[in-house]
mmCIF file with all atom_site columns, C-alpha atoms in Angstrom:
data_model
loop_
_atom_site.group_PDB
_atom_site.id
_atom_site.type_symbol
_atom_site.label_atom_id
_atom_site.label_alt_id
_atom_site.label_comp_id
_atom_site.label_asym_id
_atom_site.label_entity_id
_atom_site.label_seq_id
_atom_site.pdbx_PDB_ins_code
_atom_site.Cartn_x
_atom_site.Cartn_y
_atom_site.Cartn_z
_atom_site.occupancy
_atom_site.B_iso_or_equiv
_atom_site.pdbx_formal_charge
_atom_site.auth_seq_id
_atom_site.auth_comp_id
_atom_site.auth_asym_id
_atom_site.auth_atom_id
_atom_site.pdbx_PDB_model_num
ATOM 1   C CA . UNK A 1 1   ? -7.718  -1.868  -0.050  1.00 0.00 ? 112 UNK A CA 1
ATOM 2   C CA . UNK A 1 2   ? -6.700  -4.165  -2.429  1.00 0.00 ? 113 UNK A CA 1
ATOM 3   C CA . UNK A 1 3   ? -5.357  -3.645  -5.145  1.00 0.00 ? 114 UNK A CA 1
ATOM 4   C CA . UNK A 1 4   ? -4.419  -4.318  -8.403  1.00 0.00 ? 115 UNK A CA 1
ATOM 5   C CA . UNK A 1 5   ? -4.721  -2.847  -11.666 1.00 0.00 ? 116 UNK A CA 1
ATOM 6   C CA . UNK A 1 6   ? -7.791  -4.508  -12.733 1.00 0.00 ? 117 UNK A CA 1
ATOM 7   C CA . UNK A 1 7   ? -5.433  -7.424  -13.282 1.00 0.00 ? 118 UNK A CA 1
ATOM 8   C CA . UNK A 1 8   ? -3.792  -7.819  -10.356 1.00 0.00 ? 119 UNK A CA 1
ATOM 9   C CA . UNK A 1 9   ? -4.400  -4.263  -6.674  1.00 0.00 ? 120 UNK A CA 1
ATOM 10  C CA . UNK A 1 10  ? 12.598  10.134  5.416   1.00 0.00 ? 121 UNK A CA 1
ATOM 11  C CA . UNK A 1 11  ? 12.054  12.550  7.902   1.00 0.00 ? 122 UNK A CA 1
ATOM 12  C CA . UNK A 1 12  ? 11.331  11.684  11.515  1.00 0.00 ? 123 UNK A CA 1
ATOM 13  C CA . UNK A 1 13  ? 10.161  8.134   12.096  1.00 0.00 ? 124 UNK A CA 1
ATOM 14  C CA . UNK A 1 14  ? 7.774   7.733   14.989  1.00 0.00 ? 125 UNK A CA 1
ATOM 15  C CA . UNK A 1 15  ? 8.471   4.185   16.094  1.00 0.00 ? 126 UNK A CA 1
ATOM 16  C CA . UNK A 1 16  ? 8.162   4.847   19.819  1.00 0.00 ? 127 UNK A CA 1
ATOM 17  C CA . UNK A 1 17  ? 5.008   6.917   19.609  1.00 0.00 ? 128 UNK A CA 1
ATOM 18  C CA . UNK A 1 18  ? 3.394   4.542   17.163  1.00 0.00 ? 129 UNK A CA 1
ATOM 19  C CA . UNK A 1 19  ? 4.171   1.593   19.390  1.00 0.00 ? 130 UNK A CA 1
ATOM 20  C CA . UNK A 1 20  ? 2.387   3.296   22.269  1.00 0.00 ? 131 UNK A CA 1
ATOM 21  C CA . UNK A 1 21  ? -0.742  4.405   20.435  1.00 0.00 ? 132 UNK A CA 1
ATOM 22  C CA . UNK A 1 22  ? -1.628  1.598   18.031  1.00 0.00 ? 133 UNK A CA 1
ATOM 23  C CA . UNK A 1 23  ? -4.737  -0.404  18.787  1.00 0.00 ? 134 UNK A CA 1
ATOM 24  C CA . UNK A 1 24  ? -6.622  -2.750  16.494  1.00 0.00 ? 135 UNK A CA 1
ATOM 25  C CA . UNK A 1 25  ? -10.015 -3.635  15.109  1.00 0.00 ? 136 UNK A CA 1
ATOM 26  C CA . UNK A 1 26  ? -10.441 -6.520  12.692  1.00 0.00 ? 137 UNK A CA 1
ATOM 27  C CA . UNK A 1 27  ? -12.649 -6.788  9.624   1.00 0.00 ? 138 UNK A CA 1
ATOM 28  C CA . UNK A 1 28  ? -13.356 -10.136 8.048   1.00 0.00 ? 139 UNK A CA 1
ATOM 29  C CA . UNK A 1 29  ? -15.202 -9.145  4.872   1.00 0.00 ? 140 UNK A CA 1
ATOM 30  C CA . UNK A 1 30  ? -13.917 -6.744  2.240   1.00 0.00 ? 141 UNK A CA 1
ATOM 31  C CA . UNK A 1 31  ? -15.643 -3.390  1.832   1.00 0.00 ? 142 UNK A CA 1
ATOM 32  C CA . UNK A 1 32  ? -17.524 -3.075  -1.429  1.00 0.00 ? 143 UNK A CA 1
ATOM 33  C CA . UNK A 1 33  ? -15.810 -1.091  -4.156  1.00 0.00 ? 144 UNK A CA 1
ATOM 34  C CA . UNK A 1 34  ? -17.366 2.185   -5.316  1.00 0.00 ? 145 UNK A CA 1
ATOM 35  C CA . UNK A 1 35  ? -16.545 2.266   -9.010  1.00 0.00 ? 146 UNK A CA 1
ATOM 36  C CA . UNK A 1 36  ? -13.083 0.842   -9.567  1.00 0.00 ? 147 UNK A CA 1
ATOM 37  C CA . UNK A 1 37  ? -9.469  0.580   -8.524  1.00 0.00 ? 148 UNK A CA 1
ATOM 38  C CA . UNK A 1 38  ? -7.148  3.486   -9.336  1.00 0.00 ? 149 UNK A CA 1
ATOM 39  C CA . UNK A 1 39  ? -3.439  3.590   -8.508  1.00 0.00 ? 150 UNK A CA 1
ATOM 40  C CA . UNK A 1 40  ? -0.562  6.044   -8.432  1.00 0.00 ? 151 UNK A CA 1
ATOM 41  C CA . UNK A 1 41  ? 3.046   5.158   -7.660  1.00 0.00 ? 152 UNK A CA 1
ATOM 42  C CA . UNK A 1 42  ? 5.766   2.690   -8.532  1.00 0.00 ? 153 UNK A CA 1
ATOM 43  C CA . UNK A 1 43  ? 6.129   -1.054  -9.104  1.00 0.00 ? 154 UNK A CA 1
ATOM 44  C CA . UNK A 1 44  ? 8.930   -3.484  -9.813  1.00 0.00 ? 155 UNK A CA 1
ATOM 45  C CA . UNK A 1 45  ? 8.597   -6.941  -11.291 1.00 0.00 ? 156 UNK A CA 1
ATOM 46  C CA . UNK A 1 46  ? 11.063  -9.113  -9.348  1.00 0.00 ? 157 UNK A CA 1
ATOM 47  C CA . UNK A 1 47  ? 11.004  -12.383 -7.446  1.00 0.00 ? 158 UNK A CA 1
ATOM 48  C CA . UNK A 1 48  ? 10.929  -11.321 -3.813  1.00 0.00 ? 159 UNK A CA 1
ATOM 49  C CA . UNK A 1 49  ? 10.198  -12.074 -0.181  1.00 0.00 ? 160 UNK A CA 1
ATOM 50  C CA . UNK A 1 50  ? 8.817   -8.652  0.702   1.00 0.00 ? 161 UNK A CA 1
ATOM 51  C CA . UNK A 1 51  ? 8.481   -4.934  -0.002  1.00 0.00 ? 162 UNK A CA 1
ATOM 52  C CA . UNK A 1 52  ? 9.089   -1.765  2.024   1.00 0.00 ? 163 UNK A CA 1
ATOM 53  C CA . UNK A 1 53  ? 8.987   2.018   1.678   1.00 0.00 ? 164 UNK A CA 1
ATOM 54  C CA . UNK A 1 54  ? 8.705   5.154   3.769   1.00 0.00 ? 165 UNK A CA 1
ATOM 55  C CA . UNK A 1 55  ? 5.426   6.884   2.928   1.00 0.00 ? 166 UNK A CA 1
ATOM 56  C CA . UNK A 1 56  ? 4.180   10.271  4.055   1.00 0.00 ? 167 UNK A CA 1
ATOM 57  C CA . UNK A 1 57  ? 0.757   10.352  5.707   1.00 0.00 ? 168 UNK A CA 1
ATOM 58  C CA . UNK A 1 58  ? -1.805  12.871  4.491   1.00 0.00 ? 169 UNK A CA 1
ATOM 59  C CA . UNK A 1 59  ? -5.540  13.207  5.149   1.00 0.00 ? 170 UNK A CA 1
ATOM 60  C CA . UNK A 1 60  ? -7.297  13.068  1.742   1.00 0.00 ? 171 UNK A CA 1
ATOM 61  C CA . UNK A 1 61  ? -10.921 13.691  0.834   1.00 0.00 ? 172 UNK A CA 1
ATOM 62  C CA . UNK A 1 62  ? -12.880 10.414  0.525   1.00 0.00 ? 173 UNK A CA 1
ATOM 63  C CA . UNK A 1 63  ? -16.053 10.156  -1.529  1.00 0.00 ? 174 UNK A CA 1
ATOM 64  C CA . UNK A 1 64  ? -19.237 8.620   -0.111  1.00 0.00 ? 175 UNK A CA 1
ATOM 65  C CA . UNK A 1 65  ? -18.776 4.880   0.398   1.00 0.00 ? 176 UNK A CA 1
ATOM 66  C CA . UNK A 1 66  ? -15.162 4.825   -0.762  1.00 0.00 ? 177 UNK A CA 1
ATOM 67  C CA . UNK A 1 67  ? -11.692 4.580   0.763   1.00 0.00 ? 178 UNK A CA 1
ATOM 68  C CA . UNK A 1 68  ? -8.250  5.995   0.007   1.00 0.00 ? 179 UNK A CA 1
ATOM 69  C CA . UNK A 1 69  ? -4.983  4.331   0.973   1.00 0.00 ? 180 UNK A CA 1
ATOM 70  C CA . UNK A 1 70  ? -1.223  4.215   0.465   1.00 0.00 ? 181 UNK A CA 1
ATOM 71  C CA . UNK A 1 71  ? 0.879   1.120   1.045   1.00 0.00 ? 182 UNK A CA 1
ATOM 72  C CA . UNK A 1 72  ? 3.764   -1.228  0.319   1.00 0.00 ? 183 UNK A CA 1
ATOM 73  C CA . UNK A 1 73  ? 2.873   -4.613  -1.138  1.00 0.00 ? 184 UNK A CA 1
ATOM 74  C CA . UNK A 1 74  ? 4.262   -7.929  -2.322  1.00 0.00 ? 185 UNK A CA 1
ATOM 75  C CA . UNK A 1 75  ? 2.019   -9.805  -4.726  1.00 0.00 ? 186 UNK A CA 1
ATOM 76  C CA . UNK A 1 76  ? 1.507   -12.152 -7.618  1.00 0.00 ? 187 UNK A CA 1
ATOM 77  C CA . UNK A 1 77  ? 0.763   -9.586  -10.311 1.00 0.00 ? 188 UNK A CA 1
ATOM 78  C CA . UNK A 1 78  ? -0.930  -12.207 -12.485 1.00 0.00 ? 189 UNK A CA 1
ATOM 79  C CA . UNK A 1 79  ? -3.888  -12.149 -10.081 1.00 0.00 ? 190 UNK A CA 1
ATOM 80  C CA . UNK A 1 80  ? -5.885  -9.343  -8.465  1.00 0.00 ? 191 UNK A CA 1
ATOM 81  C CA . UNK A 1 81  ? -6.423  -11.177 -5.172  1.00 0.00 ? 192 UNK A CA 1
ATOM 82  C CA . UNK A 1 82  ? -3.051  -12.645 -4.181  1.00 0.00 ? 193 UNK A CA 1
ATOM 83  C CA . UNK A 1 83  ? -1.120  -10.111 -2.119  1.00 0.00 ? 194 UNK A CA 1
ATOM 84  C CA . UNK A 1 84  ? 0.036   -8.865  1.276   1.00 0.00 ? 195 UNK A CA 1
ATOM 85  C CA . UNK A 1 85  ? 0.256   -5.138  2.091   1.00 0.00 ? 196 UNK A CA 1
ATOM 86  C CA . UNK A 1 86  ? 0.750   -2.633  4.900   1.00 0.00 ? 197 UNK A CA 1
ATOM 87  C CA . UNK A 1 87  ? 0.210   1.136   4.992   1.00 0.00 ? 198 UNK A CA 1
ATOM 88  C CA . UNK A 1 88  ? -2.538  3.579   5.894   1.00 0.00 ? 199 UNK A CA 1
ATOM 89  C CA . UNK A 1 89  ? -6.177  3.883   4.847   1.00 0.00 ? 200 UNK A CA 1
ATOM 90  C CA . UNK A 1 90  ? -8.975  6.405   5.256   1.00 0.00 ? 201 UNK A CA 1
ATOM 91  C CA . UNK A 1 91  ? -12.572 5.236   4.927   1.00 0.00 ? 202 UNK A CA 1
ATOM 92  C CA . UNK A 1 92  ? -15.523 7.467   4.137   1.00 0.00 ? 203 UNK A CA 1
ATOM 93  C CA . UNK A 1 93  ? -16.780 9.028   7.364   1.00 0.00 ? 204 UNK A CA 1
ATOM 94  C CA . UNK A 1 94  ? -13.434 8.843   9.161   1.00 0.00 ? 205 UNK A CA 1
ATOM 95  C CA . UNK A 1 95  ? -11.829 12.087  10.286  1.00 0.00 ? 206 UNK A CA 1
ATOM 96  C CA . UNK A 1 96  ? -8.302  10.756  9.760   1.00 0.00 ? 207 UNK A CA 1
ATOM 97  C CA . UNK A 1 97  ? -6.517  7.771   8.176   1.00 0.00 ? 208 UNK A CA 1
ATOM 98  C CA . UNK A 1 98  ? -5.532  4.679   10.154  1.00 0.00 ? 209 UNK A CA 1
ATOM 99  C CA . UNK A 1 99  ? -2.611  2.307   9.830   1.00 0.00 ? 210 UNK A CA 1
ATOM 100 C CA . UNK A 1 100 ? -3.585  -1.102  8.462   1.00 0.00 ? 211 UNK A CA 1
ATOM 101 C CA . UNK A 1 101 ? -2.362  -4.362  7.047   1.00 0.00 ? 212 UNK A CA 1
ATOM 102 C CA . UNK A 1 102 ? -4.152  -6.780  4.744   1.00 0.00 ? 213 UNK A CA 1
ATOM 103 C CA . UNK A 1 103 ? -3.629  -10.042 2.893   1.00 0.00 ? 214 UNK A CA 1
ATOM 104 C CA . UNK A 1 104 ? -5.517  -12.167 0.407   1.00 0.00 ? 215 UNK A CA 1
ATOM 105 C CA . UNK A 1 105 ? -5.303  -15.478 -1.355  1.00 0.00 ? 216 UNK A CA 1
ATOM 106 C CA . UNK A 1 106 ? -8.427  -15.469 -3.464  1.00 0.00 ? 217 UNK A CA 1
ATOM 107 C CA . UNK A 1 107 ? -8.568  -19.029 -4.709  1.00 0.00 ? 218 UNK A CA 1
ATOM 108 C CA . UNK A 1 108 ? -9.019  -20.262 -1.128  1.00 0.00 ? 219 UNK A CA 1
ATOM 109 C CA . UNK A 1 109 ? -11.294 -17.429 -0.018  1.00 0.00 ? 220 UNK A CA 1
ATOM 110 C CA . UNK A 1 110 ? -8.659  -16.106 2.383   1.00 0.00 ? 221 UNK A CA 1
ATOM 111 C CA . UNK A 1 111 ? -9.007  -12.359 3.046   1.00 0.00 ? 222 UNK A CA 1
ATOM 112 C CA . UNK A 1 112 ? -8.087  -10.422 6.177   1.00 0.00 ? 223 UNK A CA 1
ATOM 113 C CA . UNK A 1 113 ? -7.687  -6.760  7.076   1.00 0.00 ? 224 UNK A CA 1
ATOM 114 C CA . UNK A 1 114 ? -6.757  -5.182  10.376  1.00 0.00 ? 225 UNK A CA 1
ATOM 115 C CA . UNK A 1 115 ? -6.881  -1.456  11.060  1.00 0.00 ? 226 UNK A CA 1
ATOM 116 C CA . UNK A 1 116 ? -4.628  -0.008  13.737  1.00 0.00 ? 227 UNK A CA 1
ATOM 117 C CA . UNK A 1 117 ? -4.141  3.404   15.373  1.00 0.00 ? 228 UNK A CA 1
ATOM 118 C CA . UNK A 1 118 ? -4.720  6.804   13.795  1.00 0.00 ? 229 UNK A CA 1
ATOM 119 C CA . UNK A 1 119 ? -2.016  7.778   11.316  1.00 0.00 ? 230 UNK A CA 1
ATOM 120 C CA . UNK A 1 120 ? -0.664  11.249  12.124  1.00 0.00 ? 231 UNK A CA 1
ATOM 121 C CA . UNK A 1 121 ? -0.893  13.683  9.222   1.00 0.00 ? 232 UNK A CA 1
ATOM 122 C CA . UNK A 1 122 ? 2.586   14.769  8.137   1.00 0.00 ? 233 UNK A CA 1
ATOM 123 C CA . UNK A 1 123 ? 4.338   11.743  9.625   1.00 0.00 ? 234 UNK A CA 1
ATOM 124 C CA . UNK A 1 124 ? 6.730   9.633   7.562   1.00 0.00 ? 235 UNK A CA 1
ATOM 125 C CA . UNK A 1 125 ? 6.592   5.926   8.427   1.00 0.00 ? 236 UNK A CA 1
ATOM 126 C CA . UNK A 1 126 ? 8.333   2.870   7.042   1.00 0.00 ? 237 UNK A CA 1
ATOM 127 C CA . UNK A 1 127 ? 5.858   0.192   5.997   1.00 0.00 ? 238 UNK A CA 1
ATOM 128 C CA . UNK A 1 128 ? 7.361   -3.258  5.512   1.00 0.00 ? 239 UNK A CA 1
ATOM 129 C CA . UNK A 1 129 ? 5.765   -6.559  4.545   1.00 0.00 ? 240 UNK A CA 1
ATOM 130 C CA . UNK A 1 130 ? 8.143   -9.512  4.352   1.00 0.00 ? 241 UNK A CA 1
ATOM 131 C CA . UNK A 1 131 ? 8.543   -13.177 5.032   1.00 0.00 ? 242 UNK A CA 1
ATOM 132 C CA . UNK A 1 132 ? 10.917  -15.922 6.034   1.00 0.00 ? 243 UNK A CA 1
ATOM 133 C CA . UNK A 1 133 ? 10.321  -19.469 4.837   1.00 0.00 ? 244 UNK A CA 1
ATOM 134 C CA . UNK A 1 134 ? 7.233   -19.945 6.994   1.00 0.00 ? 245 UNK A CA 1
ATOM 135 C CA . UNK A 1 135 ? 5.622   -16.647 8.013   1.00 0.00 ? 246 UNK A CA 1
ATOM 136 C CA . UNK A 1 136 ? 4.628   -13.308 6.475   1.00 0.00 ? 247 UNK A CA 1
ATOM 137 C CA . UNK A 1 137 ? 5.034   -10.325 8.801   1.00 0.00 ? 248 UNK A CA 1
ATOM 138 C CA . UNK A 1 138 ? 3.708   -6.775  8.713   1.00 0.00 ? 249 UNK A CA 1
ATOM 139 C CA . UNK A 1 139 ? 5.898   -4.033  10.217  1.00 0.00 ? 250 UNK A CA 1
ATOM 140 C CA . UNK A 1 140 ? 5.506   -0.309  10.805  1.00 0.00 ? 251 UNK A CA 1
ATOM 141 C CA . UNK A 1 141 ? 8.714   1.483   11.761  1.00 0.00 ? 252 UNK A CA 1
ATOM 142 C CA . UNK A 1 142 ? 10.371  -1.829  12.627  1.00 0.00 ? 253 UNK A CA 1
ATOM 143 C CA . UNK A 1 143 ? 7.583   -3.068  14.921  1.00 0.00 ? 254 UNK A CA 1
ATOM 144 C CA . UNK A 1 144 ? 5.667   -6.220  13.964  1.00 0.00 ? 255 UNK A CA 1
ATOM 145 C CA . UNK A 1 145 ? 1.891   -5.712  14.159  1.00 0.00 ? 256 UNK A CA 1
ATOM 146 C CA . UNK A 1 146 ? 0.763   -8.940  12.554  1.00 0.00 ? 257 UNK A CA 1
ATOM 147 C CA . UNK A 1 147 ? 1.803   -12.243 10.994  1.00 0.00 ? 258 UNK A CA 1
ATOM 148 C CA . UNK A 1 148 ? 0.238   -14.955 8.877   1.00 0.00 ? 259 UNK A CA 1
ATOM 149 C CA . UNK A 1 149 ? 1.475   -18.418 7.932   1.00 0.00 ? 260 UNK A CA 1
ATOM 150 C CA . UNK A 1 150 ? 2.635   -18.672 4.315   1.00 0.00 ? 261 UNK A CA 1
ATOM 151 C CA . UNK A 1 151 ? 0.522   -21.815 4.017   1.00 0.00 ? 262 UNK A CA 1
ATOM 152 C CA . UNK A 1 152 ? -2.524  -19.504 4.225   1.00 0.00 ? 263 UNK A CA 1
ATOM 153 C CA . UNK A 1 153 ? -1.308  -17.228 1.406   1.00 0.00 ? 264 UNK A CA 1
ATOM 154 C CA . UNK A 1 154 ? 0.957   -19.412 -0.782  1.00 0.00 ? 265 UNK A CA 1
ATOM 155 C CA . UNK A 1 155 ? 1.082   -17.049 -3.748  1.00 0.00 ? 266 UNK A CA 1
ATOM 156 C CA . UNK A 1 156 ? 4.081   -16.505 -6.017  1.00 0.00 ? 267 UNK A CA 1
ATOM 157 C CA . UNK A 1 157 ? 5.756   -13.215 -5.006  1.00 0.00 ? 268 UNK A CA 1
ATOM 158 C CA . UNK A 1 158 ? 6.806   -11.759 -8.346  1.00 0.00 ? 269 UNK A CA 1
ATOM 159 C CA . UNK A 1 159 ? 6.127   -8.026  -7.919  1.00 0.00 ? 270 UNK A CA 1
ATOM 160 C CA . UNK A 1 160 ? 6.573   -5.262  -5.347  1.00 0.00 ? 271 UNK A CA 1
ATOM 161 C CA . UNK A 1 161 ? 4.286   -2.232  -5.443  1.00 0.00 ? 272 UNK A CA 1
ATOM 162 C CA . UNK A 1 162 ? 4.434   1.106   -3.586  1.00 0.00 ? 273 UNK A CA 1
ATOM 163 C CA . UNK A 1 163 ? 1.169   2.822   -4.422  1.00 0.00 ? 274 UNK A CA 1
ATOM 164 C CA . UNK A 1 164 ? -1.644  5.151   -3.472  1.00 0.00 ? 275 UNK A CA 1
ATOM 165 C CA . UNK A 1 165 ? -5.100  3.699   -4.157  1.00 0.00 ? 276 UNK A CA 1
ATOM 166 C CA . UNK A 1 166 ? -8.573  5.161   -4.638  1.00 0.00 ? 277 UNK A CA 1
ATOM 167 C CA . UNK A 1 167 ? -11.923 3.642   -5.621  1.00 0.00 ? 278 UNK A CA 1
ATOM 168 C CA . UNK A 1 168 ? -14.029 6.584   -6.814  1.00 0.00 ? 279 UNK A CA 1
ATOM 169 C CA . UNK A 1 169 ? -13.026 9.156   -9.409  1.00 0.00 ? 280 UNK A CA 1
ATOM 170 C CA . UNK A 1 170 ? -14.140 11.839  -6.930  1.00 0.00 ? 281 UNK A CA 1
ATOM 171 C CA . UNK A 1 171 ? -11.717 10.604  -4.233  1.00 0.00 ? 282 UNK A CA 1
ATOM 172 C CA . UNK A 1 172 ? -8.628  12.709  -3.636  1.00 0.00 ? 283 UNK A CA 1
ATOM 173 C CA . UNK A 1 173 ? -5.627  10.657  -4.605  1.00 0.00 ? 284 UNK A CA 1
ATOM 174 C CA . UNK A 1 174 ? -3.144  11.383  -1.769  1.00 0.00 ? 285 UNK A CA 1
ATOM 175 C CA . UNK A 1 175 ? -1.174  14.595  -2.164  1.00 0.00 ? 286 UNK A CA 1
ATOM 176 C CA . UNK A 1 176 ? -1.676  17.965  -3.833  1.00 0.00 ? 287 UNK A CA 1
ATOM 177 C CA . UNK A 1 177 ? 0.336   20.070  -6.242  1.00 0.00 ? 288 UNK A CA 1
ATOM 178 C CA . UNK A 1 178 ? 1.543   22.264  -3.405  1.00 0.00 ? 289 UNK A CA 1
ATOM 179 C CA . UNK A 1 179 ? 2.037   19.395  -0.946  1.00 0.00 ? 290 UNK A CA 1
ATOM 180 C CA . UNK A 1 180 ? 2.716   16.076  -2.705  1.00 0.00 ? 291 UNK A CA 1
ATOM 181 C CA . UNK A 1 181 ? 2.990   12.809  -0.795  1.00 0.00 ? 292 UNK A CA 1
ATOM 182 C CA . UNK A 1 182 ? 6.546   11.476  -0.642  1.00 0.00 ? 293 UNK A CA 1
ATOM 183 C CA . UNK A 1 183 ? 7.245   7.790   -1.165  1.00 0.00 ? 294 UNK A CA 1
ATOM 184 C CA . UNK A 1 184 ? 10.873  6.856   -0.655  1.00 0.00 ? 295 UNK A CA 1
ATOM 185 C CA . UNK A 1 185 ? 13.429  4.264   0.289   1.00 0.00 ? 296 UNK A CA 1
ATOM 186 C CA . UNK A 1 186 ? 11.688  1.631   -1.818  1.00 0.00 ? 297 UNK A CA 1
ATOM 187 C CA . UNK A 1 187 ? 13.151  -1.807  -1.096  1.00 0.00 ? 298 UNK A CA 1
ATOM 188 C CA . UNK A 1 188 ? 12.495  -5.462  -1.660  1.00 0.00 ? 299 UNK A CA 1
ATOM 189 C CA . UNK A 1 189 ? 13.696  -8.577  0.137   1.00 0.00 ? 300 UNK A CA 1
ATOM 190 C CA . UNK A 1 190 ? 15.675  -10.944 -2.060  1.00 0.00 ? 301 UNK A CA 1
ATOM 191 C CA . UNK A 1 191 ? 15.250  -14.706 -2.039  1.00 0.00 ? 302 UNK A CA 1
ATOM 192 C CA . UNK A 1 192 ? 18.556  -14.824 -0.118  1.00 0.00 ? 303 UNK A CA 1
ATOM 193 C CA . UNK A 1 193 ? 16.964  -12.683 2.637   1.00 0.00 ? 304 UNK A CA 1
ATOM 194 C CA . UNK A 1 194 ? 18.742  -9.375  1.955   1.00 0.00 ? 305 UNK A CA 1
ATOM 195 C CA . UNK A 1 195 ? 16.860  -6.078  1.733   1.00 0.00 ? 306 UNK A CA 1
ATOM 196 C CA . UNK A 1 196 ? 18.016  -4.110  -1.329  1.00 0.00 ? 307 UNK A CA 1
ATOM 197 C CA . UNK A 1 197 ? 16.903  -0.939  -3.109  1.00 0.00 ? 308 UNK A CA 1
ATOM 198 C CA . UNK A 1 198 ? 14.004  -1.337  -5.518  1.00 0.00 ? 309 UNK A CA 1
ATOM 199 C CA . UNK A 1 199 ? 14.066  0.998   -8.501  1.00 0.00 ? 310 UNK A CA 1
ATOM 200 C CA . UNK A 1 200 ? 10.378  1.183   -9.406  1.00 0.00 ? 311 UNK A CA 1
ATOM 201 C CA . UNK A 1 201 ? 8.646   2.336   -12.569 1.00 0.00 ? 312 UNK A CA 1
ATOM 202 C CA . UNK A 1 202 ? 5.187   3.777   -13.114 1.00 0.00 ? 313 UNK A CA 1
ATOM 203 C CA . UNK A 1 203 ? 3.167   0.744   -14.205 1.00 0.00 ? 314 UNK A CA 1
ATOM 204 C CA . UNK A 1 204 ? -0.320  2.260   -14.079 1.00 0.00 ? 315 UNK A CA 1
ATOM 205 C CA . UNK A 1 205 ? 0.251   5.171   -16.458 1.00 0.00 ? 316 UNK A CA 1
ATOM 206 C CA . UNK A 1 206 ? -3.011  6.138   -18.169 1.00 0.00 ? 317 UNK A CA 1
ATOM 207 C CA . UNK A 1 207 ? -1.481  8.742   -20.477 1.00 0.00 ? 318 UNK A CA 1
ATOM 208 C CA . UNK A 1 208 ? 2.278   8.406   -20.129 1.00 0.00 ? 319 UNK A CA 1
ATOM 209 C CA . UNK A 1 209 ? 5.143   9.049   -17.772 1.00 0.00 ? 320 UNK A CA 1
ATOM 210 C CA . UNK A 1 210 ? 4.000   11.074  -14.788 1.00 0.00 ? 321 UNK A CA 1
ATOM 211 C CA . UNK A 1 211 ? 0.438   9.763   -14.566 1.00 0.00 ? 322 UNK A CA 1
ATOM 212 C CA . UNK A 1 212 ? -1.356  7.098   -12.550 1.00 0.00 ? 323 UNK A CA 1
ATOM 213 C CA . UNK A 1 213 ? -4.468  5.152   -13.510 1.00 0.00 ? 324 UNK A CA 1
ATOM 214 C CA . UNK A 1 214 ? -6.381  8.452   -13.818 1.00 0.00 ? 325 UNK A CA 1
ATOM 215 C CA . UNK A 1 215 ? -5.183  11.588  -15.547 1.00 0.00 ? 326 UNK A CA 1
ATOM 216 C CA . UNK A 1 216 ? -5.693  13.465  -12.258 1.00 0.00 ? 327 UNK A CA 1
ATOM 217 C CA . UNK A 1 217 ? -3.239  11.125  -10.508 1.00 0.00 ? 328 UNK A CA 1
ATOM 218 C CA . UNK A 1 218 ? 0.229   12.558  -11.014 1.00 0.00 ? 329 UNK A CA 1
ATOM 219 C CA . UNK A 1 219 ? 3.739   11.517  -10.002 1.00 0.00 ? 330 UNK A CA 1
ATOM 220 C CA . UNK A 1 220 ? 7.342   12.407  -10.787 1.00 0.00 ? 331 UNK A CA 1
ATOM 221 C CA . UNK A 1 221 ? 8.686   8.894   -11.414 1.00 0.00 ? 332 UNK A CA 1
ATOM 222 C CA . UNK A 1 222 ? 11.078  9.028   -14.400 1.00 0.00 ? 333 UNK A CA 1
ATOM 223 C CA . UNK A 1 223 ? 10.786  6.470   -17.175 1.00 0.00 ? 334 UNK A CA 1
ATOM 224 C CA . UNK A 1 224 ? 14.056  4.884   -15.982 1.00 0.00 ? 335 UNK A CA 1
ATOM 225 C CA . UNK A 1 225 ? 12.556  4.254   -12.530 1.00 0.00 ? 336 UNK A CA 1
ATOM 226 C CA . UNK A 1 226 ? 13.348  5.550   -9.039  1.00 0.00 ? 337 UNK A CA 1
ATOM 227 C CA . UNK A 1 227 ? 13.521  4.570   -5.373  1.00 0.00 ? 338 UNK A CA 1
ATOM 228 C CA . UNK A 1 228 ? 12.157  7.945   -4.208  1.00 0.00 ? 339 UNK A CA 1
ATOM 229 C CA . UNK A 1 229 ? 9.289   9.927   -5.732  1.00 0.00 ? 340 UNK A CA 1
ATOM 230 C CA . UNK A 1 230 ? 6.195   12.013  -5.023  1.00 0.00 ? 341 UNK A CA 1
ATOM 231 C CA . UNK A 1 231 ? 2.509   11.540  -5.885  1.00 0.00 ? 342 UNK A CA 1
ATOM 232 C CA . UNK A 1 232 ? -0.384  14.005  -5.924  1.00 0.00 ? 343 UNK A CA 1
ATOM 233 C CA . UNK A 1 233 ? -3.852  14.812  -7.220  1.00 0.00 ? 344 UNK A CA 1
ATOM 234 C CA . UNK A 1 234 ? -3.759  17.544  -9.848  1.00 0.00 ? 345 UNK A CA 1
ATOM 235 C CA . UNK A 1 235 ? -7.187  18.854  -8.774  1.00 0.00 ? 346 UNK A CA 1
ATOM 236 C CA . UNK A 1 236 ? -5.822  19.930  -5.370  1.00 0.00 ? 347 UNK A CA 1
#
């Protein structure tokens, strides 16, 4: 999925069920982009050791050759290829999204993505990516599904991002006017290892407050920032 803006990219939690059903398949080369990177959601610039949020799963339309995702990420926002993220993704041809995690450290050629079990439409799951002094971990509903040594991805963690991502203008950005995707409980891990609320702002606004990278990507994040918000595609 990755990320970045061309410069960089609450309800019932199903921990038990997710732990039973998740399986994995690994991919070692990134999928080619369709036409760009488009984002909708909230970000906070802060030195951190991780990011987390509870994100609603929906099953969006995906254009030929593209993918649509939603995730929590910690990254170095000065680069487009230095990040670690966890969430869900739907690829073209799939009938439903899957849970996934991914990390990159571009200057060394490091890139890894693992897809997991099918993400249930309508479920609300906490996605958490964080680290101690040695290891980055990727959690879904409190269960660790992957780790990587920080020596493999030694980027500066200066931003947390909770975003939906598309790659083709024709993709459905997650959510609709009648049924927006909720993103809530945004948090980051401090350098003293405490998880605290992260008031995020809309950093990809194409037109102004309430928009994502595209004018069809909408959200209700106020200019002052929020820890809970909704995103949707105005065409749906």
